[in-house]
Amino acid sequence: MRRALSTASWAASIAAIIVGAAHGFLAESLASPWAWTALAVLGLGVVVGSPVHKPSFTVLATLVVSCVPLGFALALSRATTSASTIETLMVLSQATLALGLAVFVKRRLGSRASAVLADGVIVAMGAWVLIWVVLVRPLIDTNATTSLTTLRAASLGVAMVVLFLLATLLFSDTSPTIAVGMFGVAIGLGLVGVVLRALSFRGDITINETTFVAPFLMAAGLAGAALLHPSVRDVHKPGSVRLSPPLMTRLLTTTVSLIAPIIVLALTDAHGTQDRVVRTLSVSVLAIAAMVRIIQSVRSNARTQERLVRNALTDSLTGLPNRVLMLEHIENAVQQSWRTNRQPTVLFIDVDRFKNINDSLGHSIGDDVLMHVASRLLTSVNQHATVARISGDEFVVLDPTTESPTQSVLLAEQVLDAFREPVTTPEGDMFVTASIGVAYAPKAMELSADDLLRHADTAMYRAKGAGRNCIALFDDSMLHTVSQRLDVETALYRALERNELHLVHQPIVDIDLGIVVGFEALMRWNRSDGAAVSPAEFIPIAEETGTIVPLGSWAINDALTHLRQWIETGVVTPSTTMSVNVSPRQLNDPQFVATVSNALQATGIPAEQLWLEVTESVMITEPAQALSALRRLNTLGVRIAIDDFGTGYSSLSLLQQFPIQCVKIDRAFVQNITDDIGTRNLVKTIIAMADALGADVVAEGIETEGQLLTLQSLECHRAQGYFISKPVATADVPNTVKELHDGDAWRNHTTSE
Ligand code: C2E
Ligand code: MG
Ligand code: MG
C-alpha cells in the first residue's frame, strides 16, 4: 500500500508538470482539459492522500485556504469581476500560504531557527529589490488605479515573505522528506506564477494568461502529489536540523542575493523620490540583515571556540579544572612563590575504595559521590585555592598562599575533615573517606609543576599504605621507596619464568597427638642478584599489579605436587593437609576455580586436603565475588581457612555468610596469651565462636612453650609457629617431620629454611 501510494505520488507529480506545461503552451482558454487534469490531481491528493496519511491540520488548512482564493482569482480573471477583487483574492491566498509556512517553519526549526532566519531575510530582501525595480515600480507607471497597484505590489511583497520562509526551510533542513521537497517545488512554481503574472501587468511585455497560469497548475498538481506520498505524515515533525548547514550552498545563495540587487541598483536609475526611498530602505534592510548575519557568525564561532577550550581544560562531570589546567595553575603558583615568602601546597586526594562504590552501586551513584566530593572540597578550602579533578577518583587541591609545611598539613586536615559527614545518595547515606598526599614547594629550590604533583601523588600512596583515610606528607625518602618499588614490580614480572620463586613449608601440628597434620606453603623470592625479597614486600605488589594470579596458581600446583611426593614416599600420613594462601585478586579471577580443580586432578590429592587461606579483608572489600568463588571451591570439597583472624574488621554476620571450615588465630593474640588475661579471654571467645560455626582452629606464630601450653588448655588443638618449626625448604621437610615426630624435639628445634 505504502509503496503503491509512493509510486502513484511520483506519477502524479510528473503528470502535474506535463499537464501544466501543456496548458501553458497548448491551451487556448483557461478551462482546458489540461487545467482540469492538474486540478484533478490536487483533488486526488486531498480525497485519497489525506484520509490515508492524515497529514497535520496546518498542512491541509494552508493548502486549502491558499488554493481556493487562488483558484477563484484565476478563474474569475476573464469575467467581469473587478480587478481589485481578484488582486485581493491573490493577496489572501499568498498571505495564508505565508502564515501556514511560518507555523511550519517554527515547528520544524524549534528554538534553533534564529541562525537561518537572517539568511532567509537576505534572500527575500535581495529578491525584493529586484522585484521592486523590475515589477513593482513599473506597475506604478501603468494606468491602473492606486488601490489596484497597491494590491499588486502587496501580492509581490507577500510573495517575498513566502520566498523568505521557503529559503529558511531549505537552508535548515538536513534531510528533507520527499513530501517536503514536492511542497517546496510547488511553492517555488507558485512564486514563478506570481512573478509572470506581475510581468504581464507591465504592459510592455505580453504574457498570455494561459502561460502564467501554467506554473500555478503545476504547483496545484504537485501539492496533490505531495499529499499522496506517505512521507507527508511526517511533514510537520521537527526535522533533523543541523546547526551549520552546508556552507557553500548557503554562502552562494546569500552572496548572489546580496550582489544581484547591488548590480541592478547600480545599472538602473531611480524614478522619482518614492523609488529612491524604497530603494534606500530596501538596501538598508538588506545591509542590516547582512550585518546581523555576520555578527551571529562571529559570535557563534567565538562560542564554539570557548566551548572547545573549556572542554579541553575542564572535567565534564564536575566542571572542575582538569589535569592540564591544574598543572598550569601549579606552575604559576610556583613561579610566583619565588618572589614571595610562600610555599604553595598541593594535595593529592584519592577517594578510598571508589572502585567498590562504582562496581557495587553502579556508575551513576559513583558519579553522584564524585560530585559530592567535588563540592565538599570546594567548600573546605579558601577562595585562593583551586580544586581540580585529574582522573577518575583523583582530585587535586592547590593552595598558593601557604607559607610553611605546618600550614600545608593543616590544610590537608581541613580537607580530610570535609569527609567526616556521610554522603547522601539515592541508595542511602554512605561514608566516603579519602587518602591525602601533601607536598609543598620547598624554598629556594626549583621544582616543576609536574614534580610537585608527582610528590603529592607519591605521598598519597603512602597514605593509602598507612591504612587509608589519612594524610601523608611528602619527603625525599619516598622517592627512593617509589623507585625501589618500581624495580621490584618489574623484576616480579619475570620472577616466575626465571625460576626465582620457591615454596617453603611450615608444619602444622596436632598439639594433643604430637604429630604433623599439615603444612602451610609460603612463597619465597630470591632475586637473580642474590637478594631475598620478603613476602611482606612483594606479595602486596603482586596483588596490586595482578601478578599474584599466575604466581598463586603456580604456588597451588607446586605445593600439591610436593605433598603428593611426601605421601608417596611415606614422609607424611596420606591424610596430611596443605594450606596455601590466596589473595582477593585471585578469587576475582574467573579461571581460579578451574585452576584449583586442575591442580587437584593432576596431583591426585583429595580436595579435602587442600586448605585455602584467605584474610578477613576478602569479606569486607569484595564480598559478592569472593563469596561466589569460595562457595564453588567448597562444592569441589576444598576447605577454606580464615587467616590472621582478629586483625581485620569482619563482623559476625559476615563470618556467618562465608563458608569457613577453619579459623587461624593471628600471631598478635598468641604473643600476649601467657601474660594478658584479656587476650586469653579473647582467644577463648574466638575458639568458642569457631566451635559454634563448626570450624577448626589453628593458632599461628607460637614461639614459646608457655604459649603452646596455654593454647592447649584453651582447647585449641592445632598449632603452627617457630617454636614447633620455622618454615623449611622442600628438601628439609622429611627431616623436619622426623624430628617433630621423634619425641619432644619441639623444644630444641634447629631446622632452618
Ligand atoms: P601468613 O599467611 O599469616 O603466614 C604466616 C607468616 O608468619 C609467615 O610469614 C611465617 O613465616 C610467619 N610465621 C610463622 N610462625 C611464626 C612465628 O612463630 N613467629 C613469627 N614472628 N612469624 C611466624 P611469611 O612467610 O613472611 O609470609 C607473610 C605473609 O605473606 C603470609 O602471612 C601471607 O599472607 C603472605 N604469603 C606468603 N606466601 C604467600 C602465597 O603464596 N600467596 C599469597 N597470596 N600470600 C602469601
Ligand atoms: Mg597464611
Ligand atoms: Mg597468618
XYZ file of C-alpha atoms and ligand atoms in Angstrom, residues 520 522 581 613 643 664 700, ligand 2:
8
model
C 51.386 -24.100 55.181
C 54.829 -19.879 51.963
C 47.486 -18.537 50.894
C 43.755 -19.373 53.443
C 43.840 -16.271 58.043
C 43.606 -19.184 62.133
C 49.652 -19.164 64.398
Mg 48.577 -17.943 55.840
